[in-house]
XYZ file of C-alpha atoms in Angstrom:
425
model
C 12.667 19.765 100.905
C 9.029 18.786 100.902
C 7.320 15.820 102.350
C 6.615 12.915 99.756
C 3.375 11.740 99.354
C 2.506 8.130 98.998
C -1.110 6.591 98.883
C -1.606 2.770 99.176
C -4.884 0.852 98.738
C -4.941 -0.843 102.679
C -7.434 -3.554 101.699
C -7.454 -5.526 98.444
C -10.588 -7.708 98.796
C -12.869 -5.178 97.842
C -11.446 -4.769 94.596
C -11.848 -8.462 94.283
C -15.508 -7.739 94.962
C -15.729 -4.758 92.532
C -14.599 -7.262 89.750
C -17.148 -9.677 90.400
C -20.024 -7.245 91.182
C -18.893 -5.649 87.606
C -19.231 -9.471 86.098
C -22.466 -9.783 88.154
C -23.976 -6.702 86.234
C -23.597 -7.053 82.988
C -24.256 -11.143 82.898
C -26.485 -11.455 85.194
C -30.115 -10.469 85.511
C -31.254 -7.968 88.393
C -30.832 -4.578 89.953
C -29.158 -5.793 93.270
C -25.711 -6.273 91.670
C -25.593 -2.316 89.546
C -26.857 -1.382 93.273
C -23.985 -3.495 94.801
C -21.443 -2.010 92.215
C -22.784 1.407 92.701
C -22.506 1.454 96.236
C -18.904 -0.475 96.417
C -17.607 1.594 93.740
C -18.863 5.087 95.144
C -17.562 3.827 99.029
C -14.186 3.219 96.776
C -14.568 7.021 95.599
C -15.169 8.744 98.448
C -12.305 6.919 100.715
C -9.818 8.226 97.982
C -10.784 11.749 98.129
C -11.153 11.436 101.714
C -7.551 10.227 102.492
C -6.402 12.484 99.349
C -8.000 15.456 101.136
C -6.274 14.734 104.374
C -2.886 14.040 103.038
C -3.506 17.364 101.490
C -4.442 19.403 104.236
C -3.048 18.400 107.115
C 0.238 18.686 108.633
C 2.578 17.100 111.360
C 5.434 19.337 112.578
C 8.173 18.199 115.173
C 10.308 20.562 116.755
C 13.695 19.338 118.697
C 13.810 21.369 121.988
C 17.750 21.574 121.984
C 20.219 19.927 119.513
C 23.056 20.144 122.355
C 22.437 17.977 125.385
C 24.513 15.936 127.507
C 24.347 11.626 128.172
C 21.992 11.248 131.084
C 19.992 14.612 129.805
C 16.484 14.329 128.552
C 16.151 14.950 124.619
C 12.475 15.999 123.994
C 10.601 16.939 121.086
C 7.249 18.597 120.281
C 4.930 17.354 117.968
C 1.965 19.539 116.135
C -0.830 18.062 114.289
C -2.962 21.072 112.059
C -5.946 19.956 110.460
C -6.773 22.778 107.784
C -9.402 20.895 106.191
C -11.839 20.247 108.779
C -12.511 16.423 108.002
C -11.849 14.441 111.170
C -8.452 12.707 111.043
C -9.731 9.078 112.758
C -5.856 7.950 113.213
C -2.676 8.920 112.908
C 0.838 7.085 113.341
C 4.407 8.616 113.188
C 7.186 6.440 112.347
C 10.689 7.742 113.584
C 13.883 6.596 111.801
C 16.610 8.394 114.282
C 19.926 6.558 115.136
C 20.145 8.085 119.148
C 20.572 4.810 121.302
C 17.361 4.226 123.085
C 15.715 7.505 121.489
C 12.205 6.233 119.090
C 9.319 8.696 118.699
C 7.674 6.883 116.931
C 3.726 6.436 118.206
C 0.206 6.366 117.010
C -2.417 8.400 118.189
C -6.108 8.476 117.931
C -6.877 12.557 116.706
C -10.372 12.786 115.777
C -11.882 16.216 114.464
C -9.452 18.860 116.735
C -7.826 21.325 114.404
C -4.501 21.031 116.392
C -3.306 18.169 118.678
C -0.265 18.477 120.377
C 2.167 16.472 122.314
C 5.465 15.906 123.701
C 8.564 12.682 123.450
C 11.164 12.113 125.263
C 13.656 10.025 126.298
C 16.655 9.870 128.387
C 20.123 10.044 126.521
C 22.257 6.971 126.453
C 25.220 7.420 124.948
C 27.483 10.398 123.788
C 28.057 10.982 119.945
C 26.592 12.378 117.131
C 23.433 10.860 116.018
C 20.233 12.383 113.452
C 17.006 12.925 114.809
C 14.877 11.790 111.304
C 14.476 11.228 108.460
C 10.651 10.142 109.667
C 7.091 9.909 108.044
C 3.549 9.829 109.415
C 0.553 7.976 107.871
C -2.973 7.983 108.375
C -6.013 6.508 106.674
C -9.840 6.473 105.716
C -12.601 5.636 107.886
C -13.179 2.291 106.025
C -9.707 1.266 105.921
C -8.926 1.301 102.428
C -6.310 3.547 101.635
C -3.267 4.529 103.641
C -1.117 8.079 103.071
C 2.217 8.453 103.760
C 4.122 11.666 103.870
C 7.717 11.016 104.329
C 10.237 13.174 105.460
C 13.929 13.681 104.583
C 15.068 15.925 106.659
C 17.024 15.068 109.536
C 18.319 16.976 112.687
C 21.867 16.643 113.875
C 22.250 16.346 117.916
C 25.422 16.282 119.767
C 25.431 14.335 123.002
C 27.859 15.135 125.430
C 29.330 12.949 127.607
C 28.019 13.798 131.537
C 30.095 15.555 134.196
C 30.641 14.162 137.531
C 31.391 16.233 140.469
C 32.669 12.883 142.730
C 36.161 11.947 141.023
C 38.714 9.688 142.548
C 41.468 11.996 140.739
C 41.884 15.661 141.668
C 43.368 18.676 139.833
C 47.415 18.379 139.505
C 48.668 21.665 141.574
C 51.278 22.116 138.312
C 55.073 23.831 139.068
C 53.531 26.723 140.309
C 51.650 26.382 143.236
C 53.369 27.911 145.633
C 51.121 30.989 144.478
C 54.742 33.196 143.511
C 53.791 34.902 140.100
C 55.946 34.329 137.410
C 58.543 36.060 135.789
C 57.400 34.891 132.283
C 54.177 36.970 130.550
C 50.996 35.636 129.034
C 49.879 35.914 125.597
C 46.204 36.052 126.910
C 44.217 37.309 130.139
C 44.335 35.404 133.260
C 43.993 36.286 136.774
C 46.838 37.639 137.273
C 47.756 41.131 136.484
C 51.570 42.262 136.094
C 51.375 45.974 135.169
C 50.853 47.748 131.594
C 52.773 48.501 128.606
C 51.798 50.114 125.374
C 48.972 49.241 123.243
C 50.132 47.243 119.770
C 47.607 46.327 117.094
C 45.268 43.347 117.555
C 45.162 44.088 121.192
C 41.987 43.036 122.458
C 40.012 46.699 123.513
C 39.297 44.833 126.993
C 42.945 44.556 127.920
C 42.927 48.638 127.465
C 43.643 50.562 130.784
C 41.971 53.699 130.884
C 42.921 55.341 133.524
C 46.913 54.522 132.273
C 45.661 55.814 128.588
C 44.202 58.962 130.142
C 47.085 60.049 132.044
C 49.384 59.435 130.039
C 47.832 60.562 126.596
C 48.055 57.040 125.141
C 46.743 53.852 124.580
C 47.897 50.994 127.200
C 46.506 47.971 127.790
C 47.075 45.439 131.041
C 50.011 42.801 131.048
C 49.166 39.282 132.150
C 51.443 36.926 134.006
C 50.887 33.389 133.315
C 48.533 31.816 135.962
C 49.757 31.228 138.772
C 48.701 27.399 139.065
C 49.652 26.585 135.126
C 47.802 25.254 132.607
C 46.231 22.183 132.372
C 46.771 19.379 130.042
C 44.337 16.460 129.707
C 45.946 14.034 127.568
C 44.024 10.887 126.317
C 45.991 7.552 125.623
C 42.633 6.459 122.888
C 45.415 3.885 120.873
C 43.093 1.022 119.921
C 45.409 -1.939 121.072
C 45.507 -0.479 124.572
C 41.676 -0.557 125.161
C 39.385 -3.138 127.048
C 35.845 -3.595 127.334
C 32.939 -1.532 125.817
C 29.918 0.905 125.925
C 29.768 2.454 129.307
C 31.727 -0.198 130.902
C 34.629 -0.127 128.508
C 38.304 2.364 129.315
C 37.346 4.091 126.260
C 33.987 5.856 128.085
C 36.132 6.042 131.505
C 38.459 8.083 129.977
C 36.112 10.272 128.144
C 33.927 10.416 131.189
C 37.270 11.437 133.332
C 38.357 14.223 131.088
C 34.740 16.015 130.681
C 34.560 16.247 134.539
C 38.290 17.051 134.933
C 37.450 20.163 132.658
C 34.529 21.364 134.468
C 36.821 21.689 137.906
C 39.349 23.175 136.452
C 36.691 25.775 134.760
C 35.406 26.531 138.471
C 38.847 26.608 139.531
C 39.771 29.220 136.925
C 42.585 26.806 135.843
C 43.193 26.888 131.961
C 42.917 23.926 130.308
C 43.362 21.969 126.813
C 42.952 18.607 125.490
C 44.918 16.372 123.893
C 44.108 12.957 122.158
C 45.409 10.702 120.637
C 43.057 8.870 118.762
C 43.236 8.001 114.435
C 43.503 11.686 113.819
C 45.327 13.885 116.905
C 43.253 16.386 118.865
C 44.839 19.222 119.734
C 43.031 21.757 121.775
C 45.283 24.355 123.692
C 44.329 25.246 127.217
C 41.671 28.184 127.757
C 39.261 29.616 129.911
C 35.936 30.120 130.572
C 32.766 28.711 129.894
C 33.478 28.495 126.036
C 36.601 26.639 126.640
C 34.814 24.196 128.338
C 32.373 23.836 125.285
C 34.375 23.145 123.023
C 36.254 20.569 125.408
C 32.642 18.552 125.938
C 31.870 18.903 121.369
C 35.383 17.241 121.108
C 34.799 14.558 123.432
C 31.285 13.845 122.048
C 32.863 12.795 118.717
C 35.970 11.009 119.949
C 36.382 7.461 119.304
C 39.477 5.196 120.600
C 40.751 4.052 117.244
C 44.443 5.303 117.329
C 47.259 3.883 115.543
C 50.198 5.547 117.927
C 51.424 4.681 121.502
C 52.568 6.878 124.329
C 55.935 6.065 123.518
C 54.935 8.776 120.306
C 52.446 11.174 121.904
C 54.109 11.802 125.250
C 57.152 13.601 123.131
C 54.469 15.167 121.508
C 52.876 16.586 123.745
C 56.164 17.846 125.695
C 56.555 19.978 122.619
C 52.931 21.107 122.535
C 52.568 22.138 126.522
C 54.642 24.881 127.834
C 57.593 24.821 130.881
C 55.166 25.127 134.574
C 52.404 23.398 132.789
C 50.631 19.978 133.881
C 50.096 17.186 132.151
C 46.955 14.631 133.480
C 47.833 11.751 130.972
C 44.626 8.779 131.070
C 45.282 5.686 129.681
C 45.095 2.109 130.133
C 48.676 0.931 128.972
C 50.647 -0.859 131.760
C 53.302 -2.205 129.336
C 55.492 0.865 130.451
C 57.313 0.782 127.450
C 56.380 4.660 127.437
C 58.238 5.146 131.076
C 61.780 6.419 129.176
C 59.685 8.838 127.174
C 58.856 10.682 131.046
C 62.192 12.320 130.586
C 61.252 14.729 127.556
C 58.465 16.313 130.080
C 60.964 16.070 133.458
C 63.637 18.571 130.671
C 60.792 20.823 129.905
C 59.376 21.168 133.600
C 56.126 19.925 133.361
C 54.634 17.705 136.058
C 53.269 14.928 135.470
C 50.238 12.876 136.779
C 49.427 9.681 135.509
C 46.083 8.220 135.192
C 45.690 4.416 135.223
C 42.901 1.782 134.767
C 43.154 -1.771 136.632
C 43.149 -3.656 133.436
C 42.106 -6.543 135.967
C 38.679 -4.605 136.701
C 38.197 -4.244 133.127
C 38.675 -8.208 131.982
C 42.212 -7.918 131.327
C 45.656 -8.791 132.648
C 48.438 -6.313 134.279
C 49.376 -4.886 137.340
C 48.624 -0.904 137.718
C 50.046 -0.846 141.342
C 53.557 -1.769 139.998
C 53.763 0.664 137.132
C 52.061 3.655 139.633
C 55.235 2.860 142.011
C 57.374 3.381 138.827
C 56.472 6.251 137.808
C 56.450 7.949 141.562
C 59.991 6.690 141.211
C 60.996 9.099 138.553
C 59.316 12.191 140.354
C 55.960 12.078 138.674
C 52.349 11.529 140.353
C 50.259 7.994 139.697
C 46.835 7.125 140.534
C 44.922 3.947 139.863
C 41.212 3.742 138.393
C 39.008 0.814 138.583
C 36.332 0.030 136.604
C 32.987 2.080 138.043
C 34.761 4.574 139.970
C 34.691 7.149 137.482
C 30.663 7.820 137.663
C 27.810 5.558 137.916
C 26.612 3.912 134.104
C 23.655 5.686 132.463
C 20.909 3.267 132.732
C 17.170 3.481 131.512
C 14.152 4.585 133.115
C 12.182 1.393 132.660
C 12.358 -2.075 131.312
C 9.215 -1.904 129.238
C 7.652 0.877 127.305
C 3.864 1.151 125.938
C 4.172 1.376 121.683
C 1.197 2.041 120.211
C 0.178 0.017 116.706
C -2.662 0.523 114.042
C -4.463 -3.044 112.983
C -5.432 -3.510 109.238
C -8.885 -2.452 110.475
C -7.667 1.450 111.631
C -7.965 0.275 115.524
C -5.514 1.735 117.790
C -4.001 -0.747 120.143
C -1.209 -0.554 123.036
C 1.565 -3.341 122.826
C 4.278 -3.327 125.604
C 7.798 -3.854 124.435
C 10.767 -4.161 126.675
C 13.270 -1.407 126.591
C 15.522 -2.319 123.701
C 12.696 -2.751 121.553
């Protein structure tokens, strides 16, 4: 979709002045007021072809360096100016619409006669989500301030901020029921570490499980056989039921947890530990536990869009997810309910064999009310592990770069002029 073209008369006073030098003409007697007219009417002329040749001719591009970056991250963008028609360009000013927190590109620039400028924007990324870079315009006018062209711009680029990983955590990795390093007895449906021999090749066997030197000495096609990993898979499970959340932004349980989780996956990626995601937010997230840097992807996308707006309490998810994970798995549940009216619900995991390590937030650090240390001795009681987060100790807040940031403005008169603004402005 193309630009859209608008051209405003900047200055109305001149017409005024056109009117009366018209008047002046034909009642009055003398040359000075056709001159006048002439010369007012031909300035009014040339100042619409000029701006009408520039909106014409030239061209503002802006290019988003990556659409996938992570909440602390730089985004950046590069901005092109081409002048085609080789009148100088005495100002120009782009006006950004985007919706990232703390992200505005817009600025004006004086250009001159160059037949490309170029520059650069960027800011540091705030807040995880998904936001639109655009829809945006850029305007510029005539040297005598009388007209004004705007080309707007539809189009809008969609960027996914991730939320950060921290390498620091006050929680580590759950060893799971198999730690002890003995493989298992049971086989895996996928490729892991741990080799347990080969059998014969069936279709939709991946062509990287196939064991050549097996399939040449034997005259037929056999791939490798997995056992499950050794440590277990990894379930992060987030408690994101609205009533059970305090505070907000980056100092809120909601961005603790999501914080938690994202750097939770990347260990167990380095640790070659599969893991999934669970949440339990208005509509379930199910992700199953995986490998790899891919895994881990698609971990960080669905905890980029997640919002704590859930309708259903552990006492319904932790069944849930005792039917979802597999016996020798672990389960790292986060949440921020101390009511333990979900502690009876413990016993559909303790049949199935998974281990369990619970996740708290002081409510207390947070502005609420309720004792973690109680419910953590609880649920030790019943055979399960308990740790308790306060507020800050998950990873330090994202904050900005600077209180005040130079904006620049065009007057009514085309003059370029810096204002400072502070940094929420």
């Amino acid at each position: 979709m193309g630009p859209h073209v608008r051209i405003s008369v900047r200055s109305g006073w001149p017409l005024l002045a056109l009117f009366f030098l018209l008047l002046g003409a034909v009642f009055l007697q003398g040359a000075i007021w056709l001159i006048l007219l002439v010369f007012l009417g031909g300035l009014y002329a040339a100042s619409y072809f000029w701006i009408r040749y520039l909106a014409t001719y030239v061209t503002v591009r802006r290019t988003l360096r990556s659409r996938l970056v992570s909440a602390g991250d730089r985004l950046e963008e590069r901005f092109e100016l081409i002048n085609r028609g080789g009148i100088p360009i005495i100002w120009v000013e782009i006006a950004d619409h985007s919706n990232v927190p703390g992200y505005n590109a817009s600025v004006a620039r004086g250009v001159g006669g160059e037949p490309v400028t170029r520059w650069l924007f960027s800011a540091r990324c705030r807040q995880r989500g998904h936001f639109q870079v655009g829809p945006w315009e850029w305007m510029t006018g005539d040297p005598f301030g009388l007209f004004t062209a705007v080309l707007s711009f539809p189009i809008v680029d969609e960027v996914v901020i991730h939320p950060p990983i921290h390498t620091e955590l006050p929680v580590q990795l759950p060893a799971g029921r198999r730690a002890d390093g003995l493989r298992s007895r049971e086989k895996s449906l996928r490729a892991t570490i741990n080799s347990a021999g080969v059998r014969d090749y069936r279709p939709l066997d991946p062509l990287p499980w196939i064991h050549w030197p097996t399939t040449a000495r034997r005259g037929a096609l056999h791939v490798r056989q997995f056992d499950l990993d050794a440590a277990g898979d990894i379930w992060i499970m987030l408690d994101f039921s609205r009533e059970s959340q305090l505070g907000s932004g980056l100092d809120g349980t909601e961005e603790h947890a999501v914080l938690l989780a994202a750097s939770l996956g990347a260990v167990a990626k380095t640790n070659n530990r599969p893991a999934g995601l669970a949440v339990y937010s208005r509509e379930p997230l199910i992700l199953p536990p995986g490998l790899g840097e891919n895994q881990q992807w698609k971990m960080l996308q669905a905890l980029a869009f997640l919002r704590a707006d859930g309708e259903v309490g552990l006492e319904k998810s932790l069944p849930d997810i005792a039917r979802a994970a597999r016996r020798g798995t672990a389960v790292v549940l986060i949440t921020a309910d101390l009511s333990g009216a979900w502690l009876p619900k413990l016993d559909h995991l303790r049949r199935k064999g998974i281990a369990l390590t619970a996740v708290l937030f002081e409510r207390k650090t947070f502005g609420g009310s309720g004792q973690a240390g109680l419910l953590a001795r609880e649920i030790v009681g019943l055979g399960f592990d308990a740790h308790i987060i306060r507020q800050g100790e998950v990873g330090r807040p994202i904050l900005p770069e600077r209180a005040e940031e130079i904006v620049y403005r065009v007057t009514p008169l085309g003059k370029v002029v810096a204002v400072r603004v502070g940094a929420d402005g």
